[in-house]
mmCIF file of C-alpha atoms in Angstrom:
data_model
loop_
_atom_site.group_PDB
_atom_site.id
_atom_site.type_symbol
_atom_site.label_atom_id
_atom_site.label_comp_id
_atom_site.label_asym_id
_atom_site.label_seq_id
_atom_site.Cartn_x
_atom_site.Cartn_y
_atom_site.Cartn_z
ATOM 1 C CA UNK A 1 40.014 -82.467 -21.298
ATOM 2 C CA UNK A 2 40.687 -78.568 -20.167
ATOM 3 C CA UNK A 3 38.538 -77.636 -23.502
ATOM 4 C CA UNK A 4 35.375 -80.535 -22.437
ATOM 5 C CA UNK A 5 35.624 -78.420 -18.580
ATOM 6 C CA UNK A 6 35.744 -74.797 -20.421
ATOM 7 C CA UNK A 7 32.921 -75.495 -22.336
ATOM 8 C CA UNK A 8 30.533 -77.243 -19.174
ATOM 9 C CA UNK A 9 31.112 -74.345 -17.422
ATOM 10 C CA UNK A 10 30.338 -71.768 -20.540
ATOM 11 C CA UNK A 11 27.228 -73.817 -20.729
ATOM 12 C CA UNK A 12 26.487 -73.666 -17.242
ATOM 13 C CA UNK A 13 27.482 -69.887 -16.632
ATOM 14 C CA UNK A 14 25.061 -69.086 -19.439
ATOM 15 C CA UNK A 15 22.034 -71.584 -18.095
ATOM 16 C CA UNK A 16 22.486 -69.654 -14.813
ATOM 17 C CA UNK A 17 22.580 -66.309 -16.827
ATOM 18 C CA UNK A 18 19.032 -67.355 -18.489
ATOM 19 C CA UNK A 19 17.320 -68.365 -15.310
ATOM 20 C CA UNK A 20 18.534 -65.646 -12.932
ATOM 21 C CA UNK A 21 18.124 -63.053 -14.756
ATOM 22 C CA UNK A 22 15.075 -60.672 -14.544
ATOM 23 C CA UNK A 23 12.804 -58.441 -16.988
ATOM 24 C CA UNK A 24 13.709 -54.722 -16.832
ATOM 25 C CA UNK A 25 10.178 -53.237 -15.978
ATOM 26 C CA UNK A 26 9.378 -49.366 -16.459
ATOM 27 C CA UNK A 27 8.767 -48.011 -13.146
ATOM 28 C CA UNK A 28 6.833 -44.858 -12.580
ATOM 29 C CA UNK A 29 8.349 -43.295 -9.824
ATOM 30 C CA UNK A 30 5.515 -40.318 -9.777
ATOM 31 C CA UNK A 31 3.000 -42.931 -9.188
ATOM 32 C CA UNK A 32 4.864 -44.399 -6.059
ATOM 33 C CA UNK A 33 4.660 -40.991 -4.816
ATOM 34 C CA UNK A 34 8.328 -40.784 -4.829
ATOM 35 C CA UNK A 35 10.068 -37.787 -6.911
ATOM 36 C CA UNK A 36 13.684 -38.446 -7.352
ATOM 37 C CA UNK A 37 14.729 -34.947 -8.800
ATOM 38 C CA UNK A 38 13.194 -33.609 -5.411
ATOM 39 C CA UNK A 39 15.258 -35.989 -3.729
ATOM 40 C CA UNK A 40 18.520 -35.114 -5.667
ATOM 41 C CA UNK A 41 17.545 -31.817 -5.345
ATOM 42 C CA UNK A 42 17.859 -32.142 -1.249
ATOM 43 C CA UNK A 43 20.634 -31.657 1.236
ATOM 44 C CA UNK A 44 21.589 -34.164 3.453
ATOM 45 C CA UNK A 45 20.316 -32.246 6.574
ATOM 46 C CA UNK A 46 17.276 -32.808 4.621
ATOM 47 C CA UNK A 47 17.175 -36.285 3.795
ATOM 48 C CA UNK A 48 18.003 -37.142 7.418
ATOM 49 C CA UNK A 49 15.013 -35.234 8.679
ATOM 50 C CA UNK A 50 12.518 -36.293 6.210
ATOM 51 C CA UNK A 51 14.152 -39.860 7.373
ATOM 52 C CA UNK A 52 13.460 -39.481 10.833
ATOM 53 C CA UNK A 53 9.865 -38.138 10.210
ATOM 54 C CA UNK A 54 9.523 -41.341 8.388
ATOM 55 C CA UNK A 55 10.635 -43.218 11.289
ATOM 56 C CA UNK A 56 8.404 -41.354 13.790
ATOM 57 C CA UNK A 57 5.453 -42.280 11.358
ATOM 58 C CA UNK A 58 6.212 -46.154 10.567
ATOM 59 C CA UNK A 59 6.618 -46.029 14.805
ATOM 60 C CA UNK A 60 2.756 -44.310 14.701
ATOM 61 C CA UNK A 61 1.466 -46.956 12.638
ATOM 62 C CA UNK A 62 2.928 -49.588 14.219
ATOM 63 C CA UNK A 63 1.284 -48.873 18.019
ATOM 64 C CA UNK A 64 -1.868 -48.546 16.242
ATOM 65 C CA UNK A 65 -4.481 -50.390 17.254
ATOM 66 C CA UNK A 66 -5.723 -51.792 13.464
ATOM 67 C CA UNK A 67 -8.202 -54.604 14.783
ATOM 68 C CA UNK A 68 -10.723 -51.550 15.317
ATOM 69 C CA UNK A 69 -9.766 -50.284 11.794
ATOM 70 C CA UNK A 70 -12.125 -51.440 8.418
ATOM 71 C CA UNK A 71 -10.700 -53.300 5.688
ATOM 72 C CA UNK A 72 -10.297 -49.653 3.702
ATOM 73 C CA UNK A 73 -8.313 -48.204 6.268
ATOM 74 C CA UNK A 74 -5.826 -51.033 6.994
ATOM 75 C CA UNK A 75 -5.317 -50.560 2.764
ATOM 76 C CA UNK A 76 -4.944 -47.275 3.003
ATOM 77 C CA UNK A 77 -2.269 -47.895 5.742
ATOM 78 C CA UNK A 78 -0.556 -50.573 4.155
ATOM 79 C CA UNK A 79 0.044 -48.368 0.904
ATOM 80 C CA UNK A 80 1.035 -45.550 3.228
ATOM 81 C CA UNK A 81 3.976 -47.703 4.420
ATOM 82 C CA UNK A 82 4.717 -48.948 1.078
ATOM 83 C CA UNK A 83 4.727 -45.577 0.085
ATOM 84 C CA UNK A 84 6.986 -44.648 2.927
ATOM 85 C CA UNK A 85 9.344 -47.533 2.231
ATOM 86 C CA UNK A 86 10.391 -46.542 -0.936
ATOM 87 C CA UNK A 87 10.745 -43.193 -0.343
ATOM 88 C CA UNK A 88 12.898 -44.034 2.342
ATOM 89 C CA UNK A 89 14.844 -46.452 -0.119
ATOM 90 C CA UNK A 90 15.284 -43.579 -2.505
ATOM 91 C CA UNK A 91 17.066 -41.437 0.076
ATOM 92 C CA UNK A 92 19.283 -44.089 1.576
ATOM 93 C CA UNK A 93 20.869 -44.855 -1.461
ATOM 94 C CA UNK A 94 21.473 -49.208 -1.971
ATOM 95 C CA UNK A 95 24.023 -51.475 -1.913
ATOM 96 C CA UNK A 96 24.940 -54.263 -3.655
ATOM 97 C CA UNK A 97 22.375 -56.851 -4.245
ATOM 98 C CA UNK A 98 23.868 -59.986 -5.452
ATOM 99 C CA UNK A 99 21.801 -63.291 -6.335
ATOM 100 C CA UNK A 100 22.283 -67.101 -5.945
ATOM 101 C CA UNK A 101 23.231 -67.276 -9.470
ATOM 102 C CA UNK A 102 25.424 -64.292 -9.203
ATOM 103 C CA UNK A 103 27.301 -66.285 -6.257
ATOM 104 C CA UNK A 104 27.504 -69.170 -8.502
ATOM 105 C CA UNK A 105 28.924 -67.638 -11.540
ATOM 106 C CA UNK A 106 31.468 -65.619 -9.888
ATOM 107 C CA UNK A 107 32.439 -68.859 -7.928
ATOM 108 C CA UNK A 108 32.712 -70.350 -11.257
ATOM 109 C CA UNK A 109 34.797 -67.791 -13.266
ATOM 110 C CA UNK A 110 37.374 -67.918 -9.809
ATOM 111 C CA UNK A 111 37.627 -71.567 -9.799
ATOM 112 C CA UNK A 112 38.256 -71.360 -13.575
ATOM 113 C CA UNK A 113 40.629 -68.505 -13.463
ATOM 114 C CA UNK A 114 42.424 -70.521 -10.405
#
């Protein structure tokens, strides 16, 4: 009985292994207009000033009036903010990103180990 259980929730850990997991894609990070060594290379006085001019300029863009703007220019602000968002992400560091299956499979391995 314990060995039919072990091996339904092998076989289920590993379906929800397949399906959750995700392509590693090459990212350019010179494209993005983000350069990480620059980054590295900064101190943290520096990071939290180029963070708060980031902030000043998301605030900019958001009390913009953009129903006057063409269809060009609200691109060209949209990749601005992108562009802005991960160069904010870069500086901040992460966290810990955990998925649904994730949840599930650690849930799993407890209730087996318990």
């Amino acid at each position: 009985m314990k060995r039919k259980i072990y091996l339904l929730a092998t076989t289920l850990l590993l379906t929800f292994a397949a399906f959750t997991s995700n392509a590693a894609t090459y990212n350019d990070d010179k494209k993005d207009g983000v350069n990480k060594e620059a980054i590295a290379n900064m101190t943290e006085e520096q990071k939290q000033a180029r963070i708060e001019e980031i902030k000043l300029r998301v605030a900019e863009i958001k009390a913009m009036d953009k129903s006057e703007m063409n269809k060009a220019e609200r691109k060209e602000l949209k990749n601005e903010l992108k562009g802005l968002k991960k160069e904010a992400q870069a500086m901040g560091g992460g966290g810990i990103y955990l998925s649904v299956g994730a949840i599930i499979i650690i849930i799993l391995v407890l209730i087996l180990i318990l």
